[in-house]
mmCIF file of C-alpha atoms in Angstrom:
data_model
loop_
_atom_site.group_PDB
_atom_site.id
_atom_site.type_symbol
_atom_site.label_atom_id
_atom_site.label_comp_id
_atom_site.label_asym_id
_atom_site.label_seq_id
_atom_site.Cartn_x
_atom_site.Cartn_y
_atom_site.Cartn_z
ATOM 1 C CA MET A 1 125.014 88.937 47.755
ATOM 2 C CA MET A 2 123.349 91.660 49.768
ATOM 3 C CA SER A 3 123.902 95.169 48.383
ATOM 4 C CA ILE A 4 125.636 97.781 50.532
ATOM 5 C CA ALA A 5 122.461 99.898 50.783
ATOM 6 C CA SER A 6 120.253 96.972 51.781
ATOM 7 C CA TYR A 7 122.888 95.751 54.250
ATOM 8 C CA PHE A 8 122.984 99.071 56.078
ATOM 9 C CA ALA A 9 119.190 99.367 56.035
ATOM 10 C CA HIS A 10 118.889 95.851 57.458
ATOM 11 C CA ALA A 11 121.567 96.471 60.092
ATOM 12 C CA SER A 12 120.003 99.778 61.126
ATOM 13 C CA ALA A 13 116.519 98.269 61.518
ATOM 14 C CA LEU A 14 117.916 95.338 63.458
ATOM 15 C CA LYS A 15 119.844 97.652 65.776
ATOM 16 C CA ILE A 16 116.749 99.775 66.472
ATOM 17 C CA ALA A 17 114.707 96.670 67.237
ATOM 18 C CA SER A 18 117.460 95.192 69.426
ATOM 19 C CA ASP A 19 117.857 98.448 71.335
ATOM 20 C CA TYR A 20 114.116 98.508 72.009
ATOM 21 C CA ILE A 21 114.172 94.890 73.236
ATOM 22 C CA PHE A 22 116.864 95.600 75.812
ATOM 23 C CA PHE A 23 116.282 99.221 76.761
ATOM 24 C CA TYR A 24 112.498 99.147 77.199
ATOM 25 C CA PRO A 25 112.568 96.782 80.234
ATOM 26 C CA LEU A 26 115.641 98.609 81.511
ATOM 27 C CA ALA A 27 113.802 101.938 81.395
ATOM 28 C CA MET A 28 110.663 100.496 83.013
ATOM 29 C CA THR A 29 112.752 98.987 85.811
ATOM 30 C CA HIS A 30 113.975 102.466 86.720
ATOM 31 C CA VAL A 31 110.475 103.961 86.424
ATOM 32 C CA TRP A 32 109.039 101.304 88.744
ATOM 33 C CA LEU A 33 111.875 101.590 91.255
ATOM 34 C CA VAL A 34 111.596 105.368 91.509
ATOM 35 C CA GLY A 35 107.808 105.189 91.891
ATOM 36 C CA ALA A 36 107.945 102.420 94.495
ATOM 37 C CA LEU A 37 110.496 104.291 96.603
ATOM 38 C CA PHE A 38 108.375 107.448 96.455
ATOM 39 C CA PHE A 39 105.400 105.360 97.631
ATOM 40 C CA TYR A 40 107.469 104.004 100.515
ATOM 41 C CA PHE A 41 108.690 107.393 101.722
ATOM 42 C CA LYS A 42 105.331 109.111 101.211
ATOM 43 C CA TRP A 43 102.938 106.570 102.729
ATOM 44 C CA GLU A 44 104.564 103.364 103.869
ATOM 45 C CA ARG A 45 107.517 104.251 106.055
ATOM 46 C CA LYS A 46 105.641 105.668 109.072
ATOM 47 C CA GLN A 47 102.407 103.695 108.991
ATOM 48 C CA VAL A 48 100.748 102.756 112.265
ATOM 49 C CA ALA A 49 100.141 99.125 113.218
ATOM 50 C CA VAL A 50 96.418 99.167 112.408
ATOM 51 C CA PRO A 51 94.395 102.257 111.417
ATOM 52 C CA ILE A 52 91.672 103.522 113.765
ATOM 53 C CA LEU A 53 88.555 104.220 111.704
ATOM 54 C CA ALA A 54 86.130 107.025 112.524
ATOM 55 C CA ALA A 55 83.273 104.777 111.407
ATOM 56 C CA HIS A 56 82.776 101.121 110.508
ATOM 57 C CA PRO A 57 80.191 100.922 107.729
ATOM 58 C CA PRO A 58 78.980 97.340 107.174
ATOM 59 C CA ILE A 59 80.663 95.384 104.398
ATOM 60 C CA SER A 60 79.869 92.258 102.415
ATOM 61 C CA ILE A 61 82.696 89.827 101.671
ATOM 62 C CA LEU A 62 81.992 88.159 98.321
ATOM 63 C CA LEU A 63 83.394 84.661 97.893
ATOM 64 C CA PRO A 64 82.792 83.253 94.376
ATOM 65 C CA CYS A 65 83.400 79.490 94.396
ATOM 66 C CA HIS A 66 83.747 76.865 91.708
ATOM 67 C CA ASN A 67 84.899 73.422 92.874
ATOM 68 C CA GLU A 68 86.506 74.774 96.043
ATOM 69 C CA GLY A 69 85.591 71.890 98.353
ATOM 70 C CA GLU A 70 89.197 71.369 99.470
ATOM 71 C CA ASN A 71 89.712 74.999 100.483
ATOM 72 C CA LEU A 72 86.404 76.244 101.896
ATOM 73 C CA HIS A 73 86.932 75.411 105.570
ATOM 74 C CA GLU A 74 90.258 77.278 105.679
ATOM 75 C CA THR A 75 89.011 80.238 103.648
ATOM 76 C CA ILE A 76 85.784 80.817 105.575
ATOM 77 C CA SER A 77 87.485 80.256 108.933
ATOM 78 C CA ALA A 78 89.939 83.021 108.041
ATOM 79 C CA LEU A 79 87.098 85.328 106.996
ATOM 80 C CA LEU A 80 85.217 84.755 110.245
ATOM 81 C CA ARG A 81 88.285 85.916 112.181
ATOM 82 C CA GLN A 82 88.191 89.381 110.608
ATOM 83 C CA GLU A 83 88.704 92.039 113.263
ATOM 84 C CA TYR A 84 86.085 94.312 111.726
ATOM 85 C CA PRO A 85 82.837 94.792 113.638
ATOM 86 C CA ALA A 86 80.226 94.735 110.874
ATOM 87 C CA PHE A 87 80.494 92.259 108.017
ATOM 88 C CA GLU A 88 78.708 89.412 106.301
ATOM 89 C CA ILE A 89 80.015 86.732 103.963
ATOM 90 C CA ILE A 90 78.177 85.954 100.734
ATOM 91 C CA ALA A 91 79.468 82.764 99.116
ATOM 92 C CA ILE A 92 78.401 82.187 95.516
ATOM 93 C CA ASN A 93 78.496 78.553 94.439
ATOM 94 C CA ASP A 94 78.885 78.884 90.681
ATOM 95 C CA GLY A 95 77.792 75.545 89.256
ATOM 96 C CA SER A 96 80.355 73.467 91.176
ATOM 97 C CA THR A 97 80.526 69.776 90.354
ATOM 98 C CA ASP A 98 82.235 68.715 93.615
ATOM 99 C CA ASN A 99 80.937 69.021 97.188
ATOM 100 C CA THR A 100 81.258 72.823 97.339
ATOM 101 C CA GLY A 101 77.488 73.371 97.547
ATOM 102 C CA GLU A 102 76.970 70.893 100.376
ATOM 103 C CA LEU A 103 79.892 72.274 102.372
ATOM 104 C CA LEU A 104 78.659 75.844 102.007
ATOM 105 C CA ASP A 105 75.161 74.893 103.171
ATOM 106 C CA GLU A 106 76.625 73.084 106.177
ATOM 107 C CA LEU A 107 78.862 76.029 107.079
ATOM 108 C CA SER A 108 75.996 78.517 106.725
ATOM 109 C CA ARG A 109 73.988 76.581 109.294
ATOM 110 C CA ARG A 110 76.877 76.877 111.747
ATOM 111 C CA HIS A 111 77.835 80.500 111.045
ATOM 112 C CA PRO A 112 75.050 83.152 110.873
ATOM 113 C CA ARG A 113 77.370 85.623 109.098
ATOM 114 C CA LEU A 114 77.540 83.318 106.062
ATOM 115 C CA ARG A 115 74.925 83.479 103.309
ATOM 116 C CA VAL A 116 75.037 81.133 100.337
ATOM 117 C CA VAL A 117 73.871 81.646 96.766
ATOM 118 C CA HIS A 118 73.704 78.681 94.383
ATOM 119 C CA LEU A 119 73.914 79.147 90.618
ATOM 120 C CA ALA A 120 72.663 76.075 88.763
ATOM 121 C CA ALA A 121 75.301 76.205 86.017
ATOM 122 C CA ASN A 122 78.812 77.569 85.573
ATOM 123 C CA GLN A 123 78.340 81.272 84.766
ATOM 124 C CA GLY A 124 81.902 82.519 85.267
ATOM 125 C CA LYS A 125 83.546 84.497 88.056
ATOM 126 C CA ALA A 126 82.288 87.862 86.782
ATOM 127 C CA MET A 127 78.661 86.701 86.918
ATOM 128 C CA GLY A 128 79.214 85.213 90.369
ATOM 129 C CA LEU A 129 80.577 88.525 91.635
ATOM 130 C CA CYS A 130 77.710 90.441 90.031
ATOM 131 C CA ALA A 131 75.165 88.147 91.710
ATOM 132 C CA GLY A 132 76.821 88.561 95.098
ATOM 133 C CA ALA A 133 77.081 92.346 94.800
ATOM 134 C CA LEU A 134 73.447 92.720 93.756
ATOM 135 C CA LEU A 135 72.267 90.537 96.640
ATOM 136 C CA SER A 136 74.288 92.537 99.134
ATOM 137 C CA SER A 137 72.536 95.359 100.936
ATOM 138 C CA ASN A 138 75.823 97.049 101.901
ATOM 139 C CA GLU A 139 77.592 99.854 100.068
ATOM 140 C CA PHE A 140 81.028 98.232 100.345
ATOM 141 C CA VAL A 141 82.054 94.790 99.103
ATOM 142 C CA VAL A 142 85.329 92.934 99.556
ATOM 143 C CA CYS A 143 86.074 90.310 96.900
ATOM 144 C CA ILE A 144 88.411 87.370 97.487
ATOM 145 C CA ASP A 145 89.029 83.984 95.853
ATOM 146 C CA GLY A 146 87.785 80.666 97.176
ATOM 147 C CA ASP A 147 91.272 79.439 98.107
ATOM 148 C CA ALA A 148 92.489 82.636 99.799
ATOM 149 C CA LEU A 149 93.200 83.313 103.473
ATOM 150 C CA LEU A 150 92.427 86.943 104.327
ATOM 151 C CA ASP A 151 94.524 88.617 107.010
ATOM 152 C CA VAL A 152 92.470 89.595 110.082
ATOM 153 C CA HIS A 153 93.103 93.334 109.580
ATOM 154 C CA ALA A 154 92.775 93.411 105.774
ATOM 155 C CA CYS A 155 89.221 94.798 105.711
ATOM 156 C CA THR A 156 90.135 97.552 108.170
ATOM 157 C CA TRP A 157 93.094 98.649 106.052
ATOM 158 C CA MET A 158 91.068 98.732 102.823
ATOM 159 C CA MET A 159 88.130 100.532 104.438
ATOM 160 C CA SER A 160 90.504 103.242 105.694
ATOM 161 C CA HIS A 161 90.894 104.315 102.044
ATOM 162 C CA LEU A 162 87.239 103.986 101.077
ATOM 163 C CA ALA A 163 86.380 106.676 103.615
ATOM 164 C CA ALA A 164 87.424 109.092 100.844
ATOM 165 C CA PRO A 165 84.342 109.528 98.601
ATOM 166 C CA HIS A 166 86.323 109.645 95.333
ATOM 167 C CA VAL A 167 87.963 106.233 95.916
ATOM 168 C CA GLY A 168 86.166 103.477 94.031
ATOM 169 C CA ALA A 169 88.349 100.483 94.918
ATOM 170 C CA VAL A 170 91.324 99.420 97.035
ATOM 171 C CA THR A 171 93.453 96.451 96.073
ATOM 172 C CA GLY A 172 95.371 94.440 98.641
ATOM 173 C CA ASN A 173 98.677 92.610 98.839
ATOM 174 C CA PRO A 174 98.589 88.938 97.724
ATOM 175 C CA ARG A 175 101.157 86.712 99.441
ATOM 176 C CA ILE A 176 102.092 83.243 98.190
ATOM 177 C CA ARG A 177 101.240 80.370 100.554
ATOM 178 C CA ASN A 178 102.803 77.454 98.704
ATOM 179 C CA ARG A 179 106.548 77.599 98.158
ATOM 180 C CA SER A 180 107.763 73.999 98.252
ATOM 181 C CA THR A 181 109.070 74.022 94.662
ATOM 182 C CA LEU A 182 111.322 76.271 92.592
ATOM 183 C CA LEU A 183 108.308 77.738 90.778
ATOM 184 C CA GLY A 184 106.580 78.500 94.065
ATOM 185 C CA ARG A 185 109.639 80.205 95.527
ATOM 186 C CA ILE A 186 110.208 82.258 92.411
ATOM 187 C CA GLN A 187 106.615 83.475 92.589
ATOM 188 C CA VAL A 188 107.116 84.587 96.206
ATOM 189 C CA GLY A 189 109.853 86.887 94.955
ATOM 190 C CA GLU A 190 107.840 87.844 91.877
ATOM 191 C CA PHE A 191 104.881 89.135 93.893
ATOM 192 C CA SER A 192 107.209 91.244 96.062
ATOM 193 C CA SER A 193 109.808 92.379 93.536
ATOM 194 C CA ILE A 194 107.617 92.718 90.448
ATOM 195 C CA VAL A 195 103.897 92.904 91.296
ATOM 196 C CA GLY A 196 104.312 94.872 94.535
ATOM 197 C CA ILE A 197 106.796 97.341 93.082
ATOM 198 C CA ILE A 198 104.685 97.984 89.981
ATOM 199 C CA LYS A 199 101.517 98.595 92.021
ATOM 200 C CA ARG A 200 103.361 101.012 94.298
ATOM 201 C CA ALA A 201 104.775 102.877 91.315
ATOM 202 C CA GLN A 202 101.458 103.025 89.471
ATOM 203 C CA ARG A 203 99.786 104.344 92.618
ATOM 204 C CA ILE A 204 102.319 107.208 92.655
ATOM 205 C CA TYR A 205 101.851 107.892 88.941
ATOM 206 C CA GLY A 206 98.084 107.968 89.421
ATOM 207 C CA ARG A 207 96.598 104.919 87.691
ATOM 208 C CA LEU A 208 96.801 101.150 88.234
ATOM 209 C CA PHE A 209 96.848 98.619 85.430
ATOM 210 C CA SER A 210 94.862 96.151 87.518
ATOM 211 C CA VAL A 211 93.538 95.430 90.962
ATOM 212 C CA SER A 212 94.282 91.970 92.355
ATOM 213 C CA GLY A 213 91.179 89.882 91.771
ATOM 214 C CA VAL A 214 92.069 87.780 94.787
ATOM 215 C CA VAL A 215 91.706 90.682 97.270
ATOM 216 C CA THR A 216 90.014 93.993 96.488
ATOM 217 C CA ALA A 217 87.419 96.177 98.191
ATOM 218 C CA PHE A 218 84.922 98.133 96.077
ATOM 219 C CA ARG A 219 82.429 100.938 96.571
ATOM 220 C CA LYS A 220 79.202 99.525 95.144
ATOM 221 C CA ARG A 221 78.084 102.886 93.794
ATOM 222 C CA ALA A 222 81.216 102.940 91.644
ATOM 223 C CA LEU A 223 80.547 99.388 90.426
ATOM 224 C CA TRP A 224 76.957 100.295 89.625
ATOM 225 C CA GLU A 225 78.119 103.277 87.583
ATOM 226 C CA VAL A 226 80.273 101.047 85.324
ATOM 227 C CA ASN A 227 77.736 98.183 85.176
ATOM 228 C CA PHE A 228 79.742 95.931 87.517
ATOM 229 C CA TRP A 229 82.006 93.198 86.099
ATOM 230 C CA THR A 230 81.938 92.270 82.401
ATOM 231 C CA PRO A 231 80.952 88.601 81.846
ATOM 232 C CA ASP A 232 82.884 88.137 78.586
ATOM 233 C CA MET A 233 86.276 89.403 79.848
ATOM 234 C CA ILE A 234 88.606 86.555 80.806
ATOM 235 C CA THR A 235 90.354 88.687 83.479
ATOM 236 C CA GLU A 236 87.443 90.487 85.099
ATOM 237 C CA ASP A 237 89.760 92.235 87.586
ATOM 238 C CA VAL A 238 91.771 94.019 84.875
ATOM 239 C CA ASP A 239 88.609 95.016 83.023
ATOM 240 C CA VAL A 240 86.811 96.476 86.044
ATOM 241 C CA THR A 241 89.976 98.414 86.958
ATOM 242 C CA TRP A 242 89.970 100.155 83.591
ATOM 243 C CA LYS A 243 86.219 100.768 83.644
ATOM 244 C CA LEU A 244 86.350 102.402 87.067
ATOM 245 C CA GLN A 245 89.332 104.597 86.236
ATOM 246 C CA ARG A 246 87.877 105.626 82.890
ATOM 247 C CA ALA A 247 84.758 106.683 84.802
ATOM 248 C CA GLY A 248 86.915 108.922 87.008
ATOM 249 C CA TRP A 249 87.187 106.796 90.154
ATOM 250 C CA GLU A 250 90.487 106.547 92.013
ATOM 251 C CA ILE A 251 91.929 103.112 92.793
ATOM 252 C CA ARG A 252 94.506 102.608 95.513
ATOM 253 C CA PHE A 253 96.977 99.930 96.583
ATOM 254 C CA GLU A 254 97.217 98.975 100.254
ATOM 255 C CA PRO A 255 100.166 96.647 101.013
ATOM 256 C CA ASN A 256 98.965 96.042 104.595
ATOM 257 C CA ALA A 257 95.811 94.326 103.295
ATOM 258 C CA LYS A 258 97.428 90.907 103.053
ATOM 259 C CA CYS A 259 95.812 87.853 101.544
ATOM 260 C CA TRP A 260 97.506 84.444 101.367
ATOM 261 C CA ILE A 261 96.914 82.652 98.074
ATOM 262 C CA LEU A 262 97.774 79.420 96.264
ATOM 263 C CA MET A 263 99.630 79.600 92.949
ATOM 264 C CA PRO A 264 100.600 77.046 90.269
ATOM 265 C CA GLU A 265 103.716 74.999 90.963
ATOM 266 C CA THR A 266 103.845 73.043 87.717
ATOM 267 C CA VAL A 267 105.086 74.376 84.401
ATOM 268 C CA ALA A 268 101.821 73.383 82.674
ATOM 269 C CA GLY A 269 99.696 75.099 85.323
ATOM 270 C CA LEU A 270 101.833 78.218 85.294
ATOM 271 C CA TRP A 271 101.717 78.350 81.501
ATOM 272 C CA ARG A 272 97.895 78.178 81.451
ATOM 273 C CA GLN A 273 97.683 80.919 84.071
ATOM 274 C CA ARG A 274 100.071 83.258 82.255
ATOM 275 C CA VAL A 275 98.385 82.721 78.878
ATOM 276 C CA ARG A 276 95.075 83.568 80.555
ATOM 277 C CA TRP A 277 96.557 86.722 82.083
ATOM 278 C CA ALA A 278 98.128 87.693 78.753
ATOM 279 C CA GLN A 279 94.855 87.124 76.917
ATOM 280 C CA GLY A 280 93.022 89.184 79.533
ATOM 281 C CA GLY A 281 95.445 92.092 79.203
ATOM 282 C CA SER A 282 95.136 91.897 75.415
ATOM 283 C CA GLU A 283 91.325 91.927 75.641
ATOM 284 C CA VAL A 284 91.509 95.089 77.741
ATOM 285 C CA PHE A 285 93.913 96.590 75.177
ATOM 286 C CA LEU A 286 91.462 95.885 72.348
ATOM 287 C CA ARG A 287 88.395 96.979 74.339
ATOM 288 C CA ASN A 288 89.966 100.324 75.300
ATOM 289 C CA PHE A 289 91.569 101.208 71.987
ATOM 290 C CA ASP A 290 89.288 104.249 71.682
ATOM 291 C CA ILE A 291 90.725 105.877 74.778
ATOM 292 C CA PHE A 292 92.652 108.523 72.794
ATOM 293 C CA LEU A 293 89.373 109.813 71.371
ATOM 294 C CA HIS A 294 88.310 111.029 74.815
ATOM 295 C CA TRP A 295 90.193 114.028 76.185
ATOM 296 C CA ARG A 296 88.564 113.644 79.615
ATOM 297 C CA GLN A 297 90.219 110.227 79.904
ATOM 298 C CA ARG A 298 93.726 111.473 79.206
ATOM 299 C CA HIS A 299 94.707 110.329 82.697
ATOM 300 C CA MET A 300 94.624 106.766 81.289
ATOM 301 C CA TRP A 301 96.745 107.456 78.198
ATOM 302 C CA LEU A 302 100.074 106.673 79.859
ATOM 303 C CA VAL A 303 98.798 103.347 81.216
ATOM 304 C CA PHE A 304 97.534 102.434 77.748
ATOM 305 C CA CYS A 305 100.860 103.445 76.191
ATOM 306 C CA GLU A 306 102.687 101.235 78.688
ATOM 307 C CA LEU A 307 100.424 98.306 77.766
ATOM 308 C CA THR A 308 101.012 98.988 74.069
ATOM 309 C CA ALA A 309 104.767 99.183 74.560
ATOM 310 C CA SER A 310 104.828 95.849 76.412
ATOM 311 C CA LEU A 311 102.890 94.113 73.629
ATOM 312 C CA LEU A 312 105.187 95.690 71.031
ATOM 313 C CA TRP A 313 108.196 94.471 73.014
ATOM 314 C CA VAL A 314 107.003 90.862 72.866
ATOM 315 C CA TYR A 315 106.484 90.843 69.108
ATOM 316 C CA THR A 316 109.668 92.808 68.431
ATOM 317 C CA THR A 317 111.594 90.236 70.456
ATOM 318 C CA ALA A 318 109.965 87.387 68.541
ATOM 319 C CA ALA A 319 110.758 89.034 65.205
ATOM 320 C CA VAL A 320 114.440 89.638 66.044
ATOM 321 C CA VAL A 321 114.905 86.092 67.334
ATOM 322 C CA LEU A 322 113.219 84.684 64.223
ATOM 323 C CA ILE A 323 115.258 86.810 61.809
ATOM 324 C CA THR A 324 118.501 85.947 63.581
ATOM 325 C CA ALA A 325 117.675 82.222 63.506
ATOM 326 C CA ILE A 326 116.722 82.305 59.822
ATOM 327 C CA LEU A 327 119.948 84.075 58.868
ATOM 328 C CA PHE A 328 122.010 81.564 60.830
ATOM 329 C CA LEU A 329 120.216 78.513 59.459
ATOM 330 C CA SER A 330 120.373 79.802 55.880
ATOM 331 C CA GLY A 331 124.112 80.421 56.107
ATOM 332 C CA HIS A 332 123.798 84.223 55.996
ATOM 333 C CA ALA A 333 125.030 84.953 59.507
ATOM 334 C CA ASP A 334 127.515 87.411 57.975
ATOM 335 C CA ALA A 335 124.530 89.673 57.260
ATOM 336 C CA LEU A 336 124.253 90.310 60.985
ATOM 337 C CA PRO A 337 126.475 93.146 62.202
ATOM 338 C CA GLN A 338 129.007 91.970 64.811
ATOM 339 C CA SER A 339 128.012 94.843 67.082
ATOM 340 C CA HIS A 340 124.551 93.250 67.279
ATOM 341 C CA PHE A 341 125.883 90.393 69.434
ATOM 342 C CA VAL A 342 128.281 92.522 71.484
ATOM 343 C CA SER A 343 125.586 95.095 72.279
ATOM 344 C CA ALA A 344 123.033 92.397 73.090
ATOM 345 C CA GLY A 345 125.378 90.626 75.490
ATOM 346 C CA ASN A 346 126.449 93.799 77.293
ATOM 347 C CA THR A 347 122.926 95.171 77.605
ATOM 348 C CA PHE A 348 121.531 91.856 78.809
ATOM 349 C CA PHE A 349 124.167 91.765 81.549
ATOM 350 C CA ILE A 350 123.231 95.307 82.648
ATOM 351 C CA LEU A 351 119.548 94.356 82.600
ATOM 352 C CA ILE A 352 120.215 91.365 84.865
ATOM 353 C CA LEU A 353 122.093 93.572 87.338
ATOM 354 C CA CYS A 354 119.258 96.123 87.394
ATOM 355 C CA SER A 355 116.765 93.312 87.934
ATOM 356 C CA LEU A 356 118.726 92.087 90.932
ATOM 357 C CA VAL A 357 118.621 95.616 92.359
ATOM 358 C CA GLN A 358 114.858 95.684 91.770
ATOM 359 C CA PHE A 359 114.491 92.332 93.526
ATOM 360 C CA SER A 360 116.446 93.667 96.503
ATOM 361 C CA VAL A 361 114.263 96.774 96.777
ATOM 362 C CA GLY A 362 111.068 94.740 96.433
ATOM 363 C CA LEU A 363 112.084 92.281 99.132
ATOM 364 C CA PHE A 364 113.095 95.168 101.404
ATOM 365 C CA LEU A 365 109.712 96.880 100.976
ATOM 366 C CA ASP A 366 107.697 93.716 101.591
ATOM 367 C CA SER A 367 109.866 92.317 104.396
ATOM 368 C CA ARG A 368 107.802 94.345 106.873
ATOM 369 C CA TYR A 369 104.736 92.300 105.880
ATOM 370 C CA GLU A 370 106.369 88.882 105.812
ATOM 371 C CA SER A 371 109.337 87.717 107.873
ATOM 372 C CA HIS A 372 112.254 85.759 106.398
ATOM 373 C CA LEU A 373 111.400 87.034 102.907
ATOM 374 C CA TRP A 374 115.087 87.458 102.065
ATOM 375 C CA LYS A 375 115.433 83.687 101.869
ATOM 376 C CA THR A 376 113.673 83.821 98.494
ATOM 377 C CA TYR A 377 116.423 85.991 96.967
ATOM 378 C CA LEU A 378 118.434 82.920 96.023
ATOM 379 C CA TRP A 379 115.455 81.720 93.986
ATOM 380 C CA ILE A 380 114.198 84.982 92.468
ATOM 381 C CA ILE A 381 117.472 85.419 90.573
ATOM 382 C CA TRP A 382 116.148 82.769 88.186
ATOM 383 C CA TYR A 383 113.199 85.009 87.295
ATOM 384 C CA PRO A 384 114.858 86.765 84.320
ATOM 385 C CA PHE A 385 115.828 83.464 82.704
ATOM 386 C CA LEU A 386 112.621 81.501 83.298
ATOM 387 C CA TYR A 387 109.770 83.973 83.587
ATOM 388 C CA TRP A 388 110.760 86.549 80.995
ATOM 389 C CA ILE A 389 110.794 83.822 78.366
ATOM 390 C CA MET A 390 107.532 82.304 79.577
ATOM 391 C CA ILE A 391 105.721 85.643 79.873
ATOM 392 C CA ALA A 392 106.894 86.694 76.404
ATOM 393 C CA CYS A 393 105.716 83.388 74.928
ATOM 394 C CA ALA A 394 102.406 83.585 76.831
ATOM 395 C CA THR A 395 101.763 87.079 75.471
ATOM 396 C CA PHE A 396 102.702 85.932 71.976
ATOM 397 C CA VAL A 397 99.980 83.259 72.281
ATOM 398 C CA GLY A 398 97.486 85.279 74.327
ATOM 399 C CA PHE A 399 97.116 88.285 72.032
ATOM 400 C CA PRO A 400 95.860 86.286 69.012
ATOM 401 C CA LYS A 401 93.429 84.452 71.328
ATOM 402 C CA ALA A 402 92.024 87.799 72.423
ATOM 403 C CA LEU A 403 91.939 89.049 68.836
ATOM 404 C CA LEU A 404 89.997 86.011 67.614
ATOM 405 C CA LYS A 405 87.670 85.695 70.583
ATOM 406 C CA LYS A 406 84.047 86.409 69.754
ATOM 407 C CA ARG A 407 82.720 89.410 71.665
ATOM 408 C CA GLY A 408 80.003 88.439 74.115
ATOM 409 C CA GLN A 409 81.382 84.917 74.612
ATOM 410 C CA ARG A 410 81.152 84.381 78.359
ATOM 411 C CA ALA A 411 84.354 83.663 80.289
ATOM 412 C CA LEU A 412 83.547 80.541 82.325
ATOM 413 C CA TRP A 413 85.344 79.027 85.293
ATOM 414 C CA THR A 414 88.163 76.568 84.866
ATOM 415 C CA SER A 415 89.821 74.831 87.804
ATOM 416 C CA PRO A 416 93.392 76.215 88.046
ATOM 417 C CA ASP A 417 96.534 74.505 89.207
ATOM 418 C CA ARG A 418 96.936 75.612 92.813
ATOM 419 C CA GLY A 419 100.218 73.880 93.480
ATOM 420 C CA PHE A 420 101.012 71.891 96.606
ATOM 421 C CA LYS A 421 99.295 73.198 99.728
ATOM 422 C CA PRO A 422 101.588 73.878 102.708
#
């Protein structure tokens, strides 16, 4: 039998852990909502249709490609329609094994704005971006993925921010193209109600966790200062975000810079993507662990604490679930305080309600960029049940992968699941 002292110690520890599991996401939901609404009222509410720039410095659009034969015609056609007067397209064929190289050469003969670089072997997206940036003679580069469709005014919107000399990068607003399945529809709501809200809030609070690798504009001088993208980081976009901000550059979010992307629509594909993202975030956590030793980088401390708290939340959740299961299976369920289940049920219900409010705000904010967005509300309500579990499990797997990964091991391309094209 468990002694009275050990029982109360166990119950107290379990209650603290359970409170953290439920109240941490609840608190962050309020932080993100407040920040996003401030962003809306400060910058978004009265924006003009398209900004009029005082100058149009030439830009290079970098298009790293690995086995993108099915998407190149659409992607490059969208890029050529950019309503920006001075731009070139540099496509980097990174060791593709399909017909990507041949298609790029054919398209370059038809379109003078397109230049093509061929890498003999798969070097990874970071190396492809580095090659394209170094071969560009322009000070500003816009990076997109090989399956993305860039909105015609996206470059103009991002360049309106880069006119400020202290701005090192501007990240755009990814929109989901494929939404024929439940997973696709949930992700439409996710990018509006989760990703969009968080980026707005982080912009208000001063620092972003990550730019969107699928659509971001950079000042090349800023990239040069931080030695461009890091080849051994599995999420090069998260890494370069932290490097730029640690170097003192400001990064902004521009929701008008839309880019239509393909996302996984199978459970297996989504799982691989989220494990990769979790591993990438964990690699950044481990690589920047020294940030508290540098007083001049105190502006990044809160972002690092948020990342730490999210990792702690995942493992605390896993520990509580495991302990509860063990006690049940071993016939010691009476060791669990009854208030543990009552509190968990009540708090979970409140968390679901707050999430639904967050989804409503996110869809409201992004409805000006995409019509009929409210139709996804019926699907996004499944997000807490499906995605929270998957993201927690992906982080649980991704952190050890980052911990065990050998430093300097290059992050190479893999062909992702891009769902079912519309």
